[in-house]
Short mmCIF file of C-alpha atoms and ligand atoms in Angstrom, two decimals:
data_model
loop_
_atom_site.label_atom_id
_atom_site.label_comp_id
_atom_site.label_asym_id
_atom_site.label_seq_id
_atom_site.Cartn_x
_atom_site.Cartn_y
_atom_site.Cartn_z
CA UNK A 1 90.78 17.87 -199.15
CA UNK A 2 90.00 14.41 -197.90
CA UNK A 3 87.75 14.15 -194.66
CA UNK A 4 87.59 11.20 -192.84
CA UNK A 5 85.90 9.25 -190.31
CA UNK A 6 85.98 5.59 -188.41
CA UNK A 7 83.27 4.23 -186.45
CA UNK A 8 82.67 0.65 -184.97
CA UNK A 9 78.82 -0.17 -184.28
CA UNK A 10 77.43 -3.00 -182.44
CA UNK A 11 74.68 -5.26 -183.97
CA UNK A 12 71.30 -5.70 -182.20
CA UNK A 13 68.78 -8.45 -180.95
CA UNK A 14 65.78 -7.56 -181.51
CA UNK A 15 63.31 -8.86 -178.79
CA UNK A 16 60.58 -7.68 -180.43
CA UNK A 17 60.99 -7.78 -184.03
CA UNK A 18 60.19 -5.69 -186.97
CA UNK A 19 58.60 -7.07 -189.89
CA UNK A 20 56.91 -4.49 -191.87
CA UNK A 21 57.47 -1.40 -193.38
CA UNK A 22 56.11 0.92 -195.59
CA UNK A 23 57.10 4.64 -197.10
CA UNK A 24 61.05 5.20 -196.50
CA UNK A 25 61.60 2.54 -194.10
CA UNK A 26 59.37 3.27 -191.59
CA UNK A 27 57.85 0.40 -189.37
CA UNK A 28 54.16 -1.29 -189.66
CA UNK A 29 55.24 -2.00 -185.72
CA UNK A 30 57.53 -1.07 -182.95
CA UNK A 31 60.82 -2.98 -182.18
CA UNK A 32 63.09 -2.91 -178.88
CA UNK A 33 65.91 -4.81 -179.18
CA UNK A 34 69.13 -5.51 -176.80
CA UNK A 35 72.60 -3.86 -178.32
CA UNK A 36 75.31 -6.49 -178.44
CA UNK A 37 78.99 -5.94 -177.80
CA UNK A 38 80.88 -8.82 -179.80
CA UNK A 39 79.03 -8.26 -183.19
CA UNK A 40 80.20 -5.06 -184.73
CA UNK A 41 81.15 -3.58 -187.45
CA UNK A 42 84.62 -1.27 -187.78
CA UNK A 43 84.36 1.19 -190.37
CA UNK A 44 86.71 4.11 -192.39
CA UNK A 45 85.28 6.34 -194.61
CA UNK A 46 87.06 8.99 -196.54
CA UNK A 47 85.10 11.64 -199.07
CA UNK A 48 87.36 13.39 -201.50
CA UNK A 49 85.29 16.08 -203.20
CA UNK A 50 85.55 15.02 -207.03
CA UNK A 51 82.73 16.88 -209.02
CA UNK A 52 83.90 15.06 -212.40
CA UNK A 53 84.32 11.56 -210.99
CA UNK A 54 82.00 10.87 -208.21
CA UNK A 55 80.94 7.69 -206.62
CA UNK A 56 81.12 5.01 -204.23
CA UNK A 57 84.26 2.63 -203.66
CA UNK A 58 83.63 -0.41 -200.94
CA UNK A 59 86.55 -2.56 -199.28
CA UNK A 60 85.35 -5.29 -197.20
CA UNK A 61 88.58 -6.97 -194.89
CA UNK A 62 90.56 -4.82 -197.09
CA UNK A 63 89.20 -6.91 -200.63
CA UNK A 64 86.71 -4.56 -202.84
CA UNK A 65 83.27 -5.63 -202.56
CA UNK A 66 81.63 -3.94 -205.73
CA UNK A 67 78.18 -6.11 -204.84
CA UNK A 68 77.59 -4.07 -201.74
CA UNK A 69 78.03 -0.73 -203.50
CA UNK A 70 74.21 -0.63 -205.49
CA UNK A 71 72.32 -0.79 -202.01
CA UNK A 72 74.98 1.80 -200.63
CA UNK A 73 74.39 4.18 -204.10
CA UNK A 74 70.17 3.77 -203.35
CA UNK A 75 71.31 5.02 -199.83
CA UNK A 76 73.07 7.72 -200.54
CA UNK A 77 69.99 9.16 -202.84
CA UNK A 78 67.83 8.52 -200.37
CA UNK A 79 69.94 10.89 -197.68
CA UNK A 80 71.45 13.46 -200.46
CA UNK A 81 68.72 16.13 -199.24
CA UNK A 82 70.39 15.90 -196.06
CA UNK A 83 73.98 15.87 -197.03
CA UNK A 84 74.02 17.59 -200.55
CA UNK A 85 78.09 17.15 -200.33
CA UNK A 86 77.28 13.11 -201.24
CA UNK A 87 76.33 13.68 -205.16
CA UNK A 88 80.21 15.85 -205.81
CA UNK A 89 82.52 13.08 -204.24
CA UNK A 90 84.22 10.40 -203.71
CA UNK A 91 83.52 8.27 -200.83
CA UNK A 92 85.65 5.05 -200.16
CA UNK A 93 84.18 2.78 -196.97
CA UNK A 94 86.84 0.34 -195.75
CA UNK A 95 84.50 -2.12 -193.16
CA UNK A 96 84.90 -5.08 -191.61
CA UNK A 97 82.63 -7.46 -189.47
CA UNK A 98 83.73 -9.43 -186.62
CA UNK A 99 81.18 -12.00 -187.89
CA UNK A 100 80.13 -14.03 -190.60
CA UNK A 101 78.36 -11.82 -193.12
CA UNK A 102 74.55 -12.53 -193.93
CA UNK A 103 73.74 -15.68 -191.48
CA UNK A 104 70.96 -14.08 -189.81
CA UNK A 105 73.14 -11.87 -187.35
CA UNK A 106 72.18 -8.09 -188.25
CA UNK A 107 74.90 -7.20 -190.39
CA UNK A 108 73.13 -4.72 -192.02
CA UNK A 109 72.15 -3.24 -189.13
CA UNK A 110 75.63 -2.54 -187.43
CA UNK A 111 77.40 -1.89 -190.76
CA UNK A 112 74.33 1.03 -191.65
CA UNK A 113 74.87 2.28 -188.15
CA UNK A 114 78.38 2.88 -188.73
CA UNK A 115 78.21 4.69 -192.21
CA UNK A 116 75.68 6.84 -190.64
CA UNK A 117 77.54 7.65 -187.70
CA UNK A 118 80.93 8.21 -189.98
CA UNK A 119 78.42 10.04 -192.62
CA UNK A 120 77.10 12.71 -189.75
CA UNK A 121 80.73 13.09 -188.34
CA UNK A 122 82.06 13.92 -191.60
CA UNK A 123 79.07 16.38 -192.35
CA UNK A 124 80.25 18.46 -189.25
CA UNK A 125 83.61 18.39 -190.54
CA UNK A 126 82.48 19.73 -193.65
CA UNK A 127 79.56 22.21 -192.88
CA UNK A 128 81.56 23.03 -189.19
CA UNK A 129 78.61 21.68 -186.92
CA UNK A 130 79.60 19.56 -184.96
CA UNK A 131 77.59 18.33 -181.92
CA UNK A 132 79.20 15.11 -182.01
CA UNK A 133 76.99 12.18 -179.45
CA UNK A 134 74.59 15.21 -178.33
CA UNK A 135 71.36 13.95 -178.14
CA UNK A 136 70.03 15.68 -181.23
CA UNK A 137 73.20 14.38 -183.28
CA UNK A 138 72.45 10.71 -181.91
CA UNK A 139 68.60 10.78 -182.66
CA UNK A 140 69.92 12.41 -186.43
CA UNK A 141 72.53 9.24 -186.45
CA UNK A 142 69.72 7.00 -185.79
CA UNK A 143 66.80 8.26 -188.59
CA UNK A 144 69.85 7.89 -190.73
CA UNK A 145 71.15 4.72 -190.22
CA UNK A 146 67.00 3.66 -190.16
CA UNK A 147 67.23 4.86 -193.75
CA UNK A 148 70.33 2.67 -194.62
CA UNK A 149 68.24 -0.38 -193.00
CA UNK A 150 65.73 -0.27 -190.33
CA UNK A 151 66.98 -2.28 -187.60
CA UNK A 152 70.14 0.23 -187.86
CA UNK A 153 68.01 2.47 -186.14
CA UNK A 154 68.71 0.58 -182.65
CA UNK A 155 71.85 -0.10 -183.24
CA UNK A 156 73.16 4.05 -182.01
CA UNK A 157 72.17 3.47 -178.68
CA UNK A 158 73.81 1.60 -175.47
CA UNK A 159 72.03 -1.50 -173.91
CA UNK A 160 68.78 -1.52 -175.67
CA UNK A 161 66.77 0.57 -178.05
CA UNK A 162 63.37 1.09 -179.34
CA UNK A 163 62.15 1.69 -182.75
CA UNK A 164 58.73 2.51 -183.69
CA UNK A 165 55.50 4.51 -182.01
CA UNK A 166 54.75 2.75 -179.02
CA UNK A 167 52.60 4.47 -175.90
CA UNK A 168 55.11 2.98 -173.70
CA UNK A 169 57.19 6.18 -174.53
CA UNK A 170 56.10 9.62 -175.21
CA UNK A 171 59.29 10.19 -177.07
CA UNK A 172 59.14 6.95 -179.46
CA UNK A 173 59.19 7.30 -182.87
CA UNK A 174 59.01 5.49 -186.72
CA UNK A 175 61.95 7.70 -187.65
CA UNK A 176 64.17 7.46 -185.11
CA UNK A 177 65.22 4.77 -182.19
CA UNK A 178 65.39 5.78 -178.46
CA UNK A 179 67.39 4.59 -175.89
CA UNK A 180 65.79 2.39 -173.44
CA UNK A 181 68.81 1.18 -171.37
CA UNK A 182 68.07 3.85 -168.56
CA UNK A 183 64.37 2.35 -168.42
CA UNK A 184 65.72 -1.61 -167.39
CA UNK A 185 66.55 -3.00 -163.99
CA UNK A 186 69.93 -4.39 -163.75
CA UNK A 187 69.71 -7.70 -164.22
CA UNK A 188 68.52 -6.94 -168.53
CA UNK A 189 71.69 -4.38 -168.92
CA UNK A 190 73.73 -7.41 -168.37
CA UNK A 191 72.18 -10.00 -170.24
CA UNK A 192 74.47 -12.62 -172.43
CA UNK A 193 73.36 -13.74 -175.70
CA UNK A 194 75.34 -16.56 -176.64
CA UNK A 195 74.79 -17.10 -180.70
CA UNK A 196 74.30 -20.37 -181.57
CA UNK A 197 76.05 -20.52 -185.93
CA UNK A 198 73.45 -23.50 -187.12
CA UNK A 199 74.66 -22.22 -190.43
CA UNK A 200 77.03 -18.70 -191.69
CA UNK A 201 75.96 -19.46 -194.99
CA UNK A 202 73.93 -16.58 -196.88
CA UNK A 203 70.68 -15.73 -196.32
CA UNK A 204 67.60 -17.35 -198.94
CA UNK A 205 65.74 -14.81 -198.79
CA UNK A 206 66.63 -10.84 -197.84
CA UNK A 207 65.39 -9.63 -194.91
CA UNK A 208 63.95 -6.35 -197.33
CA UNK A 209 61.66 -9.38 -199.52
CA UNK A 210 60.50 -10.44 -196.64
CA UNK A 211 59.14 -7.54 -194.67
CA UNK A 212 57.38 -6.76 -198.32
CA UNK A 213 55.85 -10.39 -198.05
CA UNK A 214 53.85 -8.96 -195.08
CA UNK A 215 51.94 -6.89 -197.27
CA UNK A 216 50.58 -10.15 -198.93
CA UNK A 217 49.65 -11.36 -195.13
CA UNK A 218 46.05 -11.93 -194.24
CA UNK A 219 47.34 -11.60 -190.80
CA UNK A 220 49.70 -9.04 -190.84
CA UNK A 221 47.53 -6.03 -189.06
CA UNK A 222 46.88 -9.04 -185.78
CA UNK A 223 50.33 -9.50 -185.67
CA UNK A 224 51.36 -5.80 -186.04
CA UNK A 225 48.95 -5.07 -182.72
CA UNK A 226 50.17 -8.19 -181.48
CA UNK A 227 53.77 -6.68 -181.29
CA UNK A 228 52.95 -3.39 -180.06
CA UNK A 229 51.12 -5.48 -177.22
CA UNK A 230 54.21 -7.31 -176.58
CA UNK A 231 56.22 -4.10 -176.74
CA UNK A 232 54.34 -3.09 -173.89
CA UNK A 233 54.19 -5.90 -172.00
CA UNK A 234 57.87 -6.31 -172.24
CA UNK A 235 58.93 -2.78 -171.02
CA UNK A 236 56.56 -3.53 -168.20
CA UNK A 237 58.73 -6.39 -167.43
CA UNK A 238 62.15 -5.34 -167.79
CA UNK A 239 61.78 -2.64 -165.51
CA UNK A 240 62.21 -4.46 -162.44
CA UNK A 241 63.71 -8.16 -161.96
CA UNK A 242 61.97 -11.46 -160.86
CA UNK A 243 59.74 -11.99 -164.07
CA UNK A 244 62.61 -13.02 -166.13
CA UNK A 245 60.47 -16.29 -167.23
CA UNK A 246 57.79 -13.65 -168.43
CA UNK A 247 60.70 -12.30 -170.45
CA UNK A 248 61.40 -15.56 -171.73
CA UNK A 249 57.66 -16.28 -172.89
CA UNK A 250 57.25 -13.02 -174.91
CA UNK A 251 60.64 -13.05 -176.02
CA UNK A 252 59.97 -16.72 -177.53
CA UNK A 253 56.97 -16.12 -178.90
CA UNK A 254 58.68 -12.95 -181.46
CA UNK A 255 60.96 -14.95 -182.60
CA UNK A 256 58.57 -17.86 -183.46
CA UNK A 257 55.68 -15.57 -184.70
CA UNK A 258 58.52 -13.99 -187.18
CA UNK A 259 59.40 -17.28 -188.62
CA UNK A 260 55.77 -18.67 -188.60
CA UNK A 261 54.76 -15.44 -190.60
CA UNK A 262 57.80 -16.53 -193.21
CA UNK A 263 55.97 -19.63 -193.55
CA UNK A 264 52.61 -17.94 -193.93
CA UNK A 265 52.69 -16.44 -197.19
CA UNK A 266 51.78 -16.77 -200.85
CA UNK A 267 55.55 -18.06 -201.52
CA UNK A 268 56.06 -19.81 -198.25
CA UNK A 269 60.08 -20.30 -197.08
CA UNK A 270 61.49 -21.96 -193.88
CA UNK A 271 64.41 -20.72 -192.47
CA UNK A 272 65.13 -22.37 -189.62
CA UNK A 273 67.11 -25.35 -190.02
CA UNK A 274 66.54 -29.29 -188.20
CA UNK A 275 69.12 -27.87 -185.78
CA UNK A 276 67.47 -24.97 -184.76
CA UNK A 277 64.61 -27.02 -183.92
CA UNK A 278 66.36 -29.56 -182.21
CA UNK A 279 68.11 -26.82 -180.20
CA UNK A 280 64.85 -25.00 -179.00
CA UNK A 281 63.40 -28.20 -178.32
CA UNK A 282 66.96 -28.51 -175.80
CA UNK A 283 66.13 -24.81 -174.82
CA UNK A 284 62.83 -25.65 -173.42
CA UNK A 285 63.61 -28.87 -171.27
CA UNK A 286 66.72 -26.62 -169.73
CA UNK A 287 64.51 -24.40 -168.56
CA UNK A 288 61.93 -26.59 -166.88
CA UNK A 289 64.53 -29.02 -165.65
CA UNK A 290 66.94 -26.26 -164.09
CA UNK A 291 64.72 -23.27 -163.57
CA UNK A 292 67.02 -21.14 -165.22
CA UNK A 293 65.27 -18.27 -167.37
CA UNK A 294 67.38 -19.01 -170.65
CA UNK A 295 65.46 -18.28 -173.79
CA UNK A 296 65.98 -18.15 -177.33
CA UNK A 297 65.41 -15.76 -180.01
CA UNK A 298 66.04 -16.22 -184.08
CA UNK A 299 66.83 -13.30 -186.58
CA UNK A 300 66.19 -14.35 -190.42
CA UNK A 301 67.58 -16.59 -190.20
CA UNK A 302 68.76 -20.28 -188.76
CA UNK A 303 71.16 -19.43 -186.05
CA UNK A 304 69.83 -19.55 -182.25
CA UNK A 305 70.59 -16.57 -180.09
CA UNK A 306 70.49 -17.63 -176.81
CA UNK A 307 69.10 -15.02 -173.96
CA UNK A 308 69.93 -15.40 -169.87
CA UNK A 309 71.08 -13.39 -167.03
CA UNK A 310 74.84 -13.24 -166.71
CA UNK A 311 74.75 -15.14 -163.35
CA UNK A 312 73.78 -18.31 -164.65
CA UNK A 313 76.42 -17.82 -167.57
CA UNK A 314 78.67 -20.76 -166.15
CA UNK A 315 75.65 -23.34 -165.94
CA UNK A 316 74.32 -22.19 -169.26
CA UNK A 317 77.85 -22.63 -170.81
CA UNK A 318 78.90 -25.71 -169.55
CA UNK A 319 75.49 -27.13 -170.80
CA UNK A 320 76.14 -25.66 -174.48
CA UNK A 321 79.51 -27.13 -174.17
CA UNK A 322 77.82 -30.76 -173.25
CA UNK A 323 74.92 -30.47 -175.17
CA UNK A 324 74.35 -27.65 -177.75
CA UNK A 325 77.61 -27.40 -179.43
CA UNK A 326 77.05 -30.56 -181.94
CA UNK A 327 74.45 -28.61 -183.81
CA UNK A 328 76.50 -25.79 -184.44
CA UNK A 329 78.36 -25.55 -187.84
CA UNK A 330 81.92 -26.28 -187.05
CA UNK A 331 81.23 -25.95 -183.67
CA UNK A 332 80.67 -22.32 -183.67
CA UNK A 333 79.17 -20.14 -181.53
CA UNK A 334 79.92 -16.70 -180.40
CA UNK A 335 79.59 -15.52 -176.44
CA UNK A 336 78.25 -12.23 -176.52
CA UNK A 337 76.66 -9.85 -174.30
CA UNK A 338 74.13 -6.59 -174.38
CA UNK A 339 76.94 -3.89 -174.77
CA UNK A 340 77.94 -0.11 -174.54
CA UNK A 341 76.85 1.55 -178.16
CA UNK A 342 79.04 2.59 -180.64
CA UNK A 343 82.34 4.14 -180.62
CA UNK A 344 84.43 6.92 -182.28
CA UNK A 345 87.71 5.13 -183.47
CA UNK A 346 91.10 7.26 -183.84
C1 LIG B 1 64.15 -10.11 -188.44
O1 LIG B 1 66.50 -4.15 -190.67
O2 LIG B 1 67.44 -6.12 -191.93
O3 LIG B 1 66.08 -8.84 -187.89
O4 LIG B 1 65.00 -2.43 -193.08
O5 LIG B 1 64.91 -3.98 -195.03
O6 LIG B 1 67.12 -3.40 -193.99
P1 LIG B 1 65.63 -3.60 -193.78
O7 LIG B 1 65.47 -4.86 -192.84
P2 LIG B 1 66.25 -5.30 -191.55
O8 LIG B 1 65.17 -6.25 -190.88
C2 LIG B 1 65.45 -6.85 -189.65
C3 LIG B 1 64.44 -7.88 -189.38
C4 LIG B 1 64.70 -8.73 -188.17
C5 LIG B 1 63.97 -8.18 -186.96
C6 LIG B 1 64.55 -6.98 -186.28
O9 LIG B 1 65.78 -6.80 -186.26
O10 LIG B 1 63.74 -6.23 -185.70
#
């Protein structure tokens, strides 16, 4: 018997970021991020149960993608406690992304979330629990997409998420994201992110080398407090409207305290590129010419995610279009927005 399961999960922003783990991925700090709607990943899994002949099979756009499969094998050990069905079968995972693979927009993160939603689905098939999108089943979805890769964690949840122990919630946890969309005033659970592509070339360096460069940090437990100050600050802000400047600063600061730590260590790399410079140079006169709260934030990477209420998204768009767009690599850039979770597909 084959049982089967197809998911699509939305990639995150991360506002705050996480850069730091120890044990089984758990987080040095806590993370809230925005969930997008544009950036997913759609995914089919089947498991055949094949006691001889077991393993993993990966399809990626329909092509197999046998380099994915050794971080997808160390996953599976890692969660065969919890779904002892994993070590007897076959499991085939047909995915695809709706953008470009490993330039800095969290692939990992929506592509983890959907195995581990399609992973728990097929579980209640199997064992005949099936609490499908209960609150206990999402909070299980999350610790296990967390243990696929940790910004996967957010990824489960509608509008915006937090990772992490924070004392801004009593329910927060490092195994599990929360939601946090209930928590924000209108005007963040329609934000836009429009993502600059400065480059959709691979990665230099994995995001999992560098949050183990952080151990090496002299000033890794200041920035660690530093985030779970900003966590709280942030919540603080995005619970009512009119401080969306004060959004931008904190915002703005992650994102440059995450590459400045990249730059910090024993084996120092850069990955922000002249355009991404140029572009949050652009960023900041915007702002204090127009007034408009846009803001940027940067993954791992070079590309420029840019941050604003939807109200100003004509302004904002028509100064990309005039101004922003010659930096981008072929012109690219995708118009996304903070979005509704992840959904079951037929
Ligand atoms: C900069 O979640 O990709 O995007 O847990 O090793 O898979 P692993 O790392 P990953 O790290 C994401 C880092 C970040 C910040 C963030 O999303 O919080």
């Amino acid at each position: 018997m084959i049982h089967n399961a197809s998911w699509r999960a939305p990639s995150n922003i991360a506002l705050v970021k996480y850069w730091g783990k120890y044990g089984l991925q758990l987080p040095r700090n806590p993370s809230l991020s925005f969930t997008l709607s544009a950036c997913y990943t759609d995914m089919q899994v089947a498991v055949e149960h094949m006691p001889v002949t077991p393993g993993v099979s990966v399809l990626y756009e329909g092509q197999p993608r046998p380099s994915f499969e050794p971080k997808i094998r160390l996953f599976f050990n890692l969660i065969s406690d919890r779904f002892p069905w994993l070590k007897d079968s076959m499991v085939s995972i047909n995915s695809r992304n709706t953008f470009p693979h490993g330039a800095g927009i969290a692939s990992s993160a929506s592509a983890m979330c959907a195995l581990a939603l399609c992973l728990l689905e097929i579980d209640g098939q199997i064992s005949g629990h099936k609490n499908l999108l209960d609150d206990d089943w999402l909070r299980a979805a999350s610790e296990i997409a967390r243990i696929g890769s940790g910004s996967a964690s957010r990824s489960v949840f509608p509008i915006a998420a937090i990772w992490g122990e924070t004392v801004a919630s009593d329910n927060s946890s490092d195994a599990y994201a929360i939601p946090w969309g209930p928590q924000l005033a209108e005007v963040y659970k329609d934000y836009r992110d429009t993502i600059l592509i400065v480059s959709a070339s691979e990665k230099s360096v994995s995001s999992t080398a560098g949050h183990q460069l952080m151990e090496q940090l002299p000033y890794a437990d200041i920035r660690y407090s530093q985030a779970r100050d900003h966590l709280i600050q942030l919540c603080r802000i995005m619970e009512k409207e009119g401080d969306e400047m004060g959004f931008a600063a904190i915002v703005e600061a992650e994102a440059l305290q995450l590459h400045a730590l990249m730059m910090s260590g024993p084996q120092p790399f850069i990955l922000m590129e002249p355009a991404t410079l140029a572009i949050i140079r652009k960023v900041w006169s915007y702002r204090r010419d127009t007034g408009i709260p846009v803001c940027f934030t940067l993954d791992a990477g070079p590309n420029v995610h840019l941050l604003y209420p939807s109200r100003h998204q004509p302004a904002v768009m028509a100064w990309v279009q005039d101004e922003l767009v010659g930096y981008c690599s072929e012109g690219r850039f995708i118009e996304d927005r903070v979005g509704s979770g992840p959904e079951k597909l037929a």
